[in-house]
Short mmCIF file of C-alpha atoms in Angstrom, two decimals:
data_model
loop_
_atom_site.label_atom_id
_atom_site.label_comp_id
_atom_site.label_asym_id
_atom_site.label_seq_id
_atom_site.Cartn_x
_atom_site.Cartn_y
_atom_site.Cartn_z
CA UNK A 1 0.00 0.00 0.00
CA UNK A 2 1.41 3.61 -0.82
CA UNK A 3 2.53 5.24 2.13
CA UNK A 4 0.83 9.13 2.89
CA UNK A 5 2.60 11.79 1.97
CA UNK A 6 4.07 14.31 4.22
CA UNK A 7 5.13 17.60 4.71
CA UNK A 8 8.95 18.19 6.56
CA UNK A 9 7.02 21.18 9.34
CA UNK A 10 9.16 24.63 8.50
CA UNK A 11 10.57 24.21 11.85
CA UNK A 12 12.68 20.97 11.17
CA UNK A 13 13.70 22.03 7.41
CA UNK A 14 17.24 23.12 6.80
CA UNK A 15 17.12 27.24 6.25
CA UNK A 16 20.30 29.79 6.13
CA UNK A 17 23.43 28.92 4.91
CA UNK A 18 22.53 25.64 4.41
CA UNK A 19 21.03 25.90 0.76
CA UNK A 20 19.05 22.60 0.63
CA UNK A 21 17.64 23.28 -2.92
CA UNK A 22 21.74 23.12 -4.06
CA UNK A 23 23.27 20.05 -5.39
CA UNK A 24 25.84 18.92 -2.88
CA UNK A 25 29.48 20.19 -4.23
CA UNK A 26 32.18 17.29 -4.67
CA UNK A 27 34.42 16.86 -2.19
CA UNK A 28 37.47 19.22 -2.05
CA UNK A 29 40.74 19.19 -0.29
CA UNK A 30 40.52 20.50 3.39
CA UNK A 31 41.44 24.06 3.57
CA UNK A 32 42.43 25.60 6.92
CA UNK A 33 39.74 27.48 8.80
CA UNK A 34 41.92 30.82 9.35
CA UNK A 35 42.98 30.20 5.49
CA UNK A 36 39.68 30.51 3.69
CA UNK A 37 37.70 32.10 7.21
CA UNK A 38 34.27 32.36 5.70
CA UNK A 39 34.72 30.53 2.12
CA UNK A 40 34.67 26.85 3.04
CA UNK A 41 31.87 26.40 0.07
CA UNK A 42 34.98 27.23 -2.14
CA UNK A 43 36.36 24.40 -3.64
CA UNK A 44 39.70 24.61 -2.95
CA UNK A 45 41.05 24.27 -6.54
CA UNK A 46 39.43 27.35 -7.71
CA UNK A 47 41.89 30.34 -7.54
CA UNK A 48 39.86 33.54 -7.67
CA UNK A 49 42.28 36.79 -8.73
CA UNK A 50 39.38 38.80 -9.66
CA UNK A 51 38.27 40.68 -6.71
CA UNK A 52 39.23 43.81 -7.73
CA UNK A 53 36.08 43.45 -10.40
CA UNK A 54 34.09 42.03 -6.85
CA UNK A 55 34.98 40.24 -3.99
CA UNK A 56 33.41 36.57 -3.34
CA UNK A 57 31.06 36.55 -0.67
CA UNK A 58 31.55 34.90 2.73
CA UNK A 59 28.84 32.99 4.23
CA UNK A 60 27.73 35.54 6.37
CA UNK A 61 26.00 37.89 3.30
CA UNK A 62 25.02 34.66 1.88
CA UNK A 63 22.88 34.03 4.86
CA UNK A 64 22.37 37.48 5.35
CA UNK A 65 20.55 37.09 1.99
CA UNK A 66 19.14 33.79 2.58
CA UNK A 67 17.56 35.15 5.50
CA UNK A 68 16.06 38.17 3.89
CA UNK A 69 14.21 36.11 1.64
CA UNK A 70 12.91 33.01 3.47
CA UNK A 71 11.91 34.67 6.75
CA UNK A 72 10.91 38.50 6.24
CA UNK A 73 10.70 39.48 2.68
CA UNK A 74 8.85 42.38 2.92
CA UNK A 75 9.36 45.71 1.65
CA UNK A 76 10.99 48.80 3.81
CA UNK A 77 10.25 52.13 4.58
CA UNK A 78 6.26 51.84 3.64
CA UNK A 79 4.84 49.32 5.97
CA UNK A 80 3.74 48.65 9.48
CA UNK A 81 3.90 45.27 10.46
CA UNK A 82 6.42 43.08 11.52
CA UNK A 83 8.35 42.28 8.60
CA UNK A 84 8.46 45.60 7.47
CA UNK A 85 9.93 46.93 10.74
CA UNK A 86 12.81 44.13 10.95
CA UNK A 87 13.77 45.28 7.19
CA UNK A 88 13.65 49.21 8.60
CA UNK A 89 15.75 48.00 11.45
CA UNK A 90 18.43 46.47 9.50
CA UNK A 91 18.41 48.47 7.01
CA UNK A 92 19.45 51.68 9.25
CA UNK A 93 21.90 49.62 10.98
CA UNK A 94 23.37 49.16 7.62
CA UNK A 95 23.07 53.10 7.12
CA UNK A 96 25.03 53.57 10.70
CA UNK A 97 27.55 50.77 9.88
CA UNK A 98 28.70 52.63 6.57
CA UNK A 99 29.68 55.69 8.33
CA UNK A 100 31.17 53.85 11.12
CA UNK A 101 33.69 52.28 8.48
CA UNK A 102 34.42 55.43 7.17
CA UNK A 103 34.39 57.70 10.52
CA UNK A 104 32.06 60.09 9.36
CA UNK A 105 29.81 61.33 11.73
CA UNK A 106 26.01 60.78 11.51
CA UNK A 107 25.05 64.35 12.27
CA UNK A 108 26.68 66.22 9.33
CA UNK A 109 26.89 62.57 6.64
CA UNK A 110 24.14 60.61 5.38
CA UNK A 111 24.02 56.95 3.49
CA UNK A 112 22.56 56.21 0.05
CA UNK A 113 22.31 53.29 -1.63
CA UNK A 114 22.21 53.05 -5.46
CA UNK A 115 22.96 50.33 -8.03
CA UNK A 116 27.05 50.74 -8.29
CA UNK A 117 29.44 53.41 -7.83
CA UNK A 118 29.14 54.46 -11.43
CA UNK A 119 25.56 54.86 -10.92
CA UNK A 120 26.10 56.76 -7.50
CA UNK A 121 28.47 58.93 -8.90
CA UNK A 122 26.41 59.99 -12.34
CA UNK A 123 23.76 60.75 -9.64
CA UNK A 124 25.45 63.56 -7.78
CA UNK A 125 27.23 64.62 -10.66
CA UNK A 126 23.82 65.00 -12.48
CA UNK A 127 22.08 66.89 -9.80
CA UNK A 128 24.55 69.69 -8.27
CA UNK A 129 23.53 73.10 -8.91
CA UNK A 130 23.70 74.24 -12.55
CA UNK A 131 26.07 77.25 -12.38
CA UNK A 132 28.02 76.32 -8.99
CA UNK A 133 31.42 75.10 -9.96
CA UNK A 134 33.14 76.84 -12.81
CA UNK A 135 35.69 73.65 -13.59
CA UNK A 136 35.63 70.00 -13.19
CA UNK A 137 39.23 68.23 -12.44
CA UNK A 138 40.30 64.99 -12.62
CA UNK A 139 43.44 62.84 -12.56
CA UNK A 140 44.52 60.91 -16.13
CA UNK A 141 44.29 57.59 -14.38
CA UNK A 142 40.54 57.03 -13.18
CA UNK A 143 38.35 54.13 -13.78
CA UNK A 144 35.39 55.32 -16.35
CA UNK A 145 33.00 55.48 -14.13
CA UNK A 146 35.13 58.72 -13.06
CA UNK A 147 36.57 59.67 -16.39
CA UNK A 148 32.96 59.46 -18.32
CA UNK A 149 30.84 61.19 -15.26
CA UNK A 150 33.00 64.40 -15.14
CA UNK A 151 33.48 64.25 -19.35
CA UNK A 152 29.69 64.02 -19.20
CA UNK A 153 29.23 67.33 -16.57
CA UNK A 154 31.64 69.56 -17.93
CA UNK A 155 29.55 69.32 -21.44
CA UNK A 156 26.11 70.33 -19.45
CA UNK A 157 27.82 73.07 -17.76
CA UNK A 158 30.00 74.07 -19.97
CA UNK A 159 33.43 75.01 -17.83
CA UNK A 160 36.41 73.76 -18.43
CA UNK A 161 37.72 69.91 -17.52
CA UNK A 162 40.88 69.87 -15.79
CA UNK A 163 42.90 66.32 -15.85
CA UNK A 164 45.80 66.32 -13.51
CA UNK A 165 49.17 64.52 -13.41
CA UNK A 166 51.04 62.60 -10.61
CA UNK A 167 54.21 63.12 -9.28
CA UNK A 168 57.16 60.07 -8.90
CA UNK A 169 55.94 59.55 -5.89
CA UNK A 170 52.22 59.11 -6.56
CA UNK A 171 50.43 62.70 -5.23
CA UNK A 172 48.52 64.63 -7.64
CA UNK A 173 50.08 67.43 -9.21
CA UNK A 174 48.06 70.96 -8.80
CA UNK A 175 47.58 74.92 -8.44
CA UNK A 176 45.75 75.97 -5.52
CA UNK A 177 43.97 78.36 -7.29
CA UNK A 178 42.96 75.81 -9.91
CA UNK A 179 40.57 74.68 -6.92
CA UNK A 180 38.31 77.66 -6.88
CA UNK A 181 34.75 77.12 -7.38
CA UNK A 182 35.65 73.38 -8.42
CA UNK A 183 34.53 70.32 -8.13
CA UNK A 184 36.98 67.67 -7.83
CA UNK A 185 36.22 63.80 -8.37
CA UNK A 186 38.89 61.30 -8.16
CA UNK A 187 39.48 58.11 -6.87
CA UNK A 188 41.30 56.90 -3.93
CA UNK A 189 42.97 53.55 -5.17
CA UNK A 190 43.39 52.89 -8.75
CA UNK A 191 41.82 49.61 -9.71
CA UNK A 192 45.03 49.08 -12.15
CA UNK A 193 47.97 48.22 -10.37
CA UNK A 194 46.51 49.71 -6.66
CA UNK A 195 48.30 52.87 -6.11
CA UNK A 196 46.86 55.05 -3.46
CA UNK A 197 46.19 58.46 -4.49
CA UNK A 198 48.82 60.28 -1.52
CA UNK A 199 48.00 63.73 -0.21
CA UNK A 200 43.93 63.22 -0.10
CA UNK A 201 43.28 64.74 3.37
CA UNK A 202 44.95 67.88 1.97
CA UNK A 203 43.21 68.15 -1.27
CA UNK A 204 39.93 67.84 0.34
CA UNK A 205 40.84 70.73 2.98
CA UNK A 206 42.60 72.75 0.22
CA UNK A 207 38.88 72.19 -1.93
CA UNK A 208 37.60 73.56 0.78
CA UNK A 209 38.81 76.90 1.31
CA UNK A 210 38.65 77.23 -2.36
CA UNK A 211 34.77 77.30 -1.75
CA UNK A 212 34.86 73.68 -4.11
CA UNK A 213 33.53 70.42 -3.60
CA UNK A 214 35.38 66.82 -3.45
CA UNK A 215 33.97 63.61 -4.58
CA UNK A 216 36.35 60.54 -3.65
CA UNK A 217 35.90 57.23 -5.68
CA UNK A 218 36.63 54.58 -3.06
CA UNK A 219 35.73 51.50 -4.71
CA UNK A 220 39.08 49.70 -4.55
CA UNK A 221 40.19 51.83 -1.38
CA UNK A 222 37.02 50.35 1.04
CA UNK A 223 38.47 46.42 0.70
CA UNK A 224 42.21 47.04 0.41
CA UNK A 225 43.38 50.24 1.57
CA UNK A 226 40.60 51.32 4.26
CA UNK A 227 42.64 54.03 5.62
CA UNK A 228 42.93 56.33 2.72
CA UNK A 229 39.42 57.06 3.08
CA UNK A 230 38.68 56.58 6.91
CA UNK A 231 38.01 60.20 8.51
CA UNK A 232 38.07 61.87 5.30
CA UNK A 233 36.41 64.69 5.67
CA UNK A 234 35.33 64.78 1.47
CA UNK A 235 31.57 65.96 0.50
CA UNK A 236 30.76 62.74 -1.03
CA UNK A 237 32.52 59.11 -0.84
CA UNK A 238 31.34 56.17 -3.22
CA UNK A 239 32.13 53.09 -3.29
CA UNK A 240 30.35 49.52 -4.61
CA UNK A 241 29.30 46.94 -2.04
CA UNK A 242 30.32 43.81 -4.62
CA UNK A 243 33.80 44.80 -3.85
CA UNK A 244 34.08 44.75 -0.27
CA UNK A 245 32.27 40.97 0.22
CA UNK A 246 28.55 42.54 -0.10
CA UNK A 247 25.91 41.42 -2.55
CA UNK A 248 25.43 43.91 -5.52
CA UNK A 249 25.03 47.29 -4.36
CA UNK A 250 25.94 50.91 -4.65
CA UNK A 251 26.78 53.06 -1.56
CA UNK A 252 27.13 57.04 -1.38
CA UNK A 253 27.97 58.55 1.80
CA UNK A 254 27.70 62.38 1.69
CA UNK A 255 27.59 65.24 3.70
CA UNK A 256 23.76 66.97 4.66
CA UNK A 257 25.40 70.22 2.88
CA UNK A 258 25.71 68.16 -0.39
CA UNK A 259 22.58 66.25 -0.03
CA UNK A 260 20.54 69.30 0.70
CA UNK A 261 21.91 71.19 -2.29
CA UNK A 262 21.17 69.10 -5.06
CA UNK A 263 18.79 69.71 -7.55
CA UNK A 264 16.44 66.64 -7.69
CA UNK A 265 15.33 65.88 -10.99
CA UNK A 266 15.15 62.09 -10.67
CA UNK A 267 12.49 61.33 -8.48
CA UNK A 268 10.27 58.51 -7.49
CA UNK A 269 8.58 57.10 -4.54
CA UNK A 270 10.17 56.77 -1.14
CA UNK A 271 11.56 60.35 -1.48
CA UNK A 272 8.43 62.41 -1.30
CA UNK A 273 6.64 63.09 1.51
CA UNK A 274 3.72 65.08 -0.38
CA UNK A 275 2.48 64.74 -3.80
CA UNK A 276 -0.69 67.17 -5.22
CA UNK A 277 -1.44 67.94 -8.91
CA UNK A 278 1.49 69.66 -10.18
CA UNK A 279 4.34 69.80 -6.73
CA UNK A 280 5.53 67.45 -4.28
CA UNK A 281 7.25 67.79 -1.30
CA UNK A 282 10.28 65.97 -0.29
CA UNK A 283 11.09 63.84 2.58
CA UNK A 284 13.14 65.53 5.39
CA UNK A 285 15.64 62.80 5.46
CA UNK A 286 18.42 63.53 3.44
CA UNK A 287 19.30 59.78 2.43
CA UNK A 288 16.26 59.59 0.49
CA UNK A 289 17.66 62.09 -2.08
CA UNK A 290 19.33 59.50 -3.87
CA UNK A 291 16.47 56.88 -3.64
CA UNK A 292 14.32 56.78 -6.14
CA UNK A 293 11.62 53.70 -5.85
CA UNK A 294 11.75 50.43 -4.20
CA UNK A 295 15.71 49.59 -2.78
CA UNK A 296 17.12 46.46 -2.86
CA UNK A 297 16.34 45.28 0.76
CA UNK A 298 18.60 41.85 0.73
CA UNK A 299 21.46 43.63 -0.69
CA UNK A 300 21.52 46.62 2.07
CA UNK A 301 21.18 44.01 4.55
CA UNK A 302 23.59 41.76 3.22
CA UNK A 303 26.34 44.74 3.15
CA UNK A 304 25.69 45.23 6.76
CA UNK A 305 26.25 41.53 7.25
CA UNK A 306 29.45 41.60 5.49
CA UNK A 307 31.06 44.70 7.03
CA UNK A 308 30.18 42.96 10.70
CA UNK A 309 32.38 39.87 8.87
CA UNK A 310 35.18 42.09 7.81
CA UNK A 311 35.21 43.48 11.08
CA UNK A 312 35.82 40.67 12.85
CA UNK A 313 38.31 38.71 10.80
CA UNK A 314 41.46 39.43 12.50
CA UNK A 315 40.30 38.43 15.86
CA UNK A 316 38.74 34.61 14.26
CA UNK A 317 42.25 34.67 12.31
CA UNK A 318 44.84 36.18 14.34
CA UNK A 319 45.99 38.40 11.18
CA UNK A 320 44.09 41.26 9.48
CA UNK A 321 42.79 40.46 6.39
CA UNK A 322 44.67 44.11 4.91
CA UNK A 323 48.03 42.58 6.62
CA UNK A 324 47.38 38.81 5.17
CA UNK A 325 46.51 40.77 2.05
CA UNK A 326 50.15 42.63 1.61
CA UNK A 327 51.94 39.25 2.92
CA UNK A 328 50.51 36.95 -0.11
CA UNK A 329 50.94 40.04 -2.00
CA UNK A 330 54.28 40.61 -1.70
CA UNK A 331 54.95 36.93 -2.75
CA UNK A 332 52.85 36.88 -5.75
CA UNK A 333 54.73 40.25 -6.88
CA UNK A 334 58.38 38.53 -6.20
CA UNK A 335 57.25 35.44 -7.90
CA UNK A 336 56.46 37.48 -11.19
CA UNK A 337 58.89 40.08 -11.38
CA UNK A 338 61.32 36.70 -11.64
CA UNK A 339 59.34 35.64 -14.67
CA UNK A 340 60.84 36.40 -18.20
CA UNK A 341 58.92 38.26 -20.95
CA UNK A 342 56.82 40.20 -19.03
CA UNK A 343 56.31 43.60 -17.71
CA UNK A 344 54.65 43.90 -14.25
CA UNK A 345 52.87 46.98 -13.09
CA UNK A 346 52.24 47.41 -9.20
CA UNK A 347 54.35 48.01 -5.75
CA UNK A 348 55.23 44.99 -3.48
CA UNK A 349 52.43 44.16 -1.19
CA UNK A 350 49.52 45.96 -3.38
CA UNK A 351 46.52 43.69 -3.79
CA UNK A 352 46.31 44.51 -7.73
CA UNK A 353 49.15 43.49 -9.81
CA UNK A 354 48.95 43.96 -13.62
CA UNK A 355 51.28 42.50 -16.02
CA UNK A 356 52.00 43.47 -19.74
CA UNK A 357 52.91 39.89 -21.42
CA UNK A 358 55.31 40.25 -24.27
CA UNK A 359 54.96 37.09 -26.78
CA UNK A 360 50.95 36.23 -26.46
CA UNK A 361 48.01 38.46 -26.48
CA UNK A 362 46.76 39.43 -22.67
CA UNK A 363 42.89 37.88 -23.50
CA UNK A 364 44.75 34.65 -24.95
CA UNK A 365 47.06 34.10 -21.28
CA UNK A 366 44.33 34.67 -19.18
CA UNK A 367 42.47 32.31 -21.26
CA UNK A 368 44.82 29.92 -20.39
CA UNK A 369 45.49 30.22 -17.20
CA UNK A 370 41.48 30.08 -17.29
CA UNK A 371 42.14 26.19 -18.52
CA UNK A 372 43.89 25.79 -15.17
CA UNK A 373 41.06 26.82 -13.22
CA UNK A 374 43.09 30.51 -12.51
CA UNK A 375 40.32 33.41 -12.80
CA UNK A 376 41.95 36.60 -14.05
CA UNK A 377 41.05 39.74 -15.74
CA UNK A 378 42.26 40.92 -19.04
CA UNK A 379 42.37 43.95 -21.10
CA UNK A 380 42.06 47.59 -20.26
CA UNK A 381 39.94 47.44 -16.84
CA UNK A 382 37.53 50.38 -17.99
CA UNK A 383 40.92 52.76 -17.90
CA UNK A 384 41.11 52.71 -21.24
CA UNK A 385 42.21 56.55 -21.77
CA UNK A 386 45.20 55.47 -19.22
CA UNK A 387 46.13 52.27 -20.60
CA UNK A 388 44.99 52.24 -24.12
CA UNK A 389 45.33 55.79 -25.28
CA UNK A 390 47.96 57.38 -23.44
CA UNK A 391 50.05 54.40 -22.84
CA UNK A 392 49.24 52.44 -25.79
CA UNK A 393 49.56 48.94 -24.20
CA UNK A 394 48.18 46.03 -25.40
CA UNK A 395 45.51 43.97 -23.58
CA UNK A 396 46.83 43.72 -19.51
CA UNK A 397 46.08 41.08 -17.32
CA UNK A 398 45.55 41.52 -13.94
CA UNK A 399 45.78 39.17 -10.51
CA UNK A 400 43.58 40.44 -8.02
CA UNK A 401 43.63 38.60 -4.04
CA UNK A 402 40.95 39.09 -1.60
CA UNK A 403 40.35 37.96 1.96
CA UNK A 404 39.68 33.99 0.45
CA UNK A 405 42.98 33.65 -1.23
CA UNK A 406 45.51 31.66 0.19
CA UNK A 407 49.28 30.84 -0.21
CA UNK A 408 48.38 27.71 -2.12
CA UNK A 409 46.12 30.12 -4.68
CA UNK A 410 49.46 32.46 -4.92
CA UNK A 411 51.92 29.71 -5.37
CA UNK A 412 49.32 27.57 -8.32
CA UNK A 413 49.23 31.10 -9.90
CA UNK A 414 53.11 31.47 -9.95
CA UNK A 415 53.63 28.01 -11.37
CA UNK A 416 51.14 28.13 -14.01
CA UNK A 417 52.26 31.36 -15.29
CA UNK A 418 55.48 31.11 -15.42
CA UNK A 419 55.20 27.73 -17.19
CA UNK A 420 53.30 29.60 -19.43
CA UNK A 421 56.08 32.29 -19.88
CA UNK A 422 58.96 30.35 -20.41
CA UNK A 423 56.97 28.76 -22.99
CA UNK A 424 56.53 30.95 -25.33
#
């Protein structure tokens, strides 16, 4: 006789972090805990070198997620029952989490989310006062997402577009009288071969006695290089979530002065408090500026998860992941400045190195090492006025670590490519 069906009660079913509707993953060599501290679902022969593109995600903001979805999926800011209060809840700890990274104080800074840096930054750029700034400067060397936003604003405003140089040692090169009435947008880490950008503190302060405004890019600066931007004192800091072990996010945190002084043109709901015929009246809170329609609940919840995990990874390791991060580093960079045919761009102990591979085509090596199970980006890593026109390189490829990757990743890497090399 066919047995009765039943139903596994909610209570007894495996929920977060467990992922019951996954196939189980094969069997992989046992990694340290304090090696891979929050990756053990990576299989321990895939060597990830991309996280400069984003960071893989550590259990934490995968249950973080998980959580979100299978226990109080609800949306924020527009309800009043439970759910809706838990998402509220998390999602201003998230807010105050932000600006406790970066040391900015909650009374003068507030925290947007948007879809990416890129996206963040074409925002504010979009929406400053027509008229305010009568120049827009640059540096040579930042991502697009920098290079096209400030192309795009000194068009609409027509003043002029300044693009500044670096000195040997790394600082930007300037007049401080080119800073009147500017606005300034540059980035705080190249994602390249992961040179800070020195002197920041004192171009923001010089900005601002020349009655300017400073915008810092701090996408690659928020994983690897935390305390170029911590404290800084700029209008606005951006920076993308996916690259600091968060789920797919952009974040903005910028000063009530800023905020308050933009000219809102793209609007939606959750930033109006009023709406009649032909006005509206905006919310008081200054966040909501920069939040058009519904937000992406799980991801802002998942970032909070992940800076909590960040946070607490040298005392479940013993090392800081910034210090583990220069250590393997340093040994990746000595391992390929000994290979042959081959030019490597980046300092000893920076978590980006990019190399310039003489006999074979940069897409064609990474492809490749690809074949090995070695993930690495190639070509001009949306620099391409830096690389491509000024320098007139061919195709890069670039080895990115992150808090997963281990001495056994850095060593694989080392021996694959320089097989590879000395091949050719």
């Amino acid at each position: 006789m066919d047995q009765p069906h039943t139903t596994t009660p909610a209570s007894a079913a495996p929920r977060r972090g467990r992922w019951p509707w996954r196939a189980p993953r094969a069997a992989a060599a046992p990694v340290a805990a304090t090696e891979r501290y929050g990756f053990g679902y990576l299989a321990a022969e895939s060597v990830y070198l991309d996280s400069a593109c984003q960071t893989l995600r550590p259990e934490p903001v995968v249950d973080a997620l998980d959580a979100y979805y299978l226990d109080y999926n609800a949306c924020g800011g527009r309800v009043k029952y439970a759910w809706g209060r838990q998402v509220d809840e998390k999602v201003e700890a998230t807010r105050d989490a932000v600006l406790a990274t970066l040391g900015l104080p909650k009374r003068s800074y507030a925290t947007s989310f948007t879809l990416n840096t890129t996206y963040g930054l074409n925002l504010l750029l979009q929406q400053l006062p027509a008229g305010r700034y009568r120049r827009v400067i640059t540096t040579h060397t930042e991502h697009n997402s920098v290079f096209l936003a400030t192309m795009a604003f000194a068009r609409r405003e027509g003043v002029e577009r300044l693009l500044l140089e670096r000195d040997d040692a790394g600082a930007l090169v300037y007049r401080d009288e080119d800073l009147t009435d500017a606005l300034v947008v540059v980035s705080a880490m190249n994602n390249v071969d992961g040179a800070p950008t020195l002197g920041l503190p004192e171009l923001v302060a010089a900005v601002r006695r020349r009655g300017g405004t400073t915008v810092v890019d701090a996408a690659q600066a928020m994983a690897h290089a935390l305390p170029l931007v911590r404290g800084l004192r700029a209008d606005a800091v951006c920076f993308s979530a996916h690259k600091v072990y968060g789920a797919s996010l952009g974040v903005v945190a910028a000063s009530h002065e800023l905020l308050g002084s933009l000219e809102v043109s793209f609007l939606g709901g959750g930033m109006v408090a009023n709406v009649t015929e032909s006005g509206f009246t905006l919310l008081p809170e200054l966040h909501t500026r920069l939040e058009a329609g519904l937000q992406p609940w799980a991801e802002i919840i998942a970032l909070g998860a992940a800076l909590a995990w960040l946070g607490g990874v040298e005392a479940a390791t013993g090392e800081a992941h910034e210090a583990r991060e220069r250590r393997l580093a340093a040994w990746l960079h000595d391992g390929l400045a000994e290979l042959p045919r081959m030019r490597l761009l980046g300092e000893r102990g920076s978590s980006l190195l990019s190399i310039i591979p003489e006999r074979v085509d940069g897409h064609r090596l990474a492809g490749f090492l690809s074949k090995a199970e070695i993930m690495v980006r190639s070509g001009y890593f949306c620099t391409h006025h830096w690389l491509q026109e000024r320098e007139g390189y061919d195709p890069l490829v670039r080895f990115s670590l992150g808090a997963h990757t281990t001495q056994d990743d850095v060593d694989r890497t080392l021996d694959v490519v320089g097989k590879l090399l000395r091949g050719l």
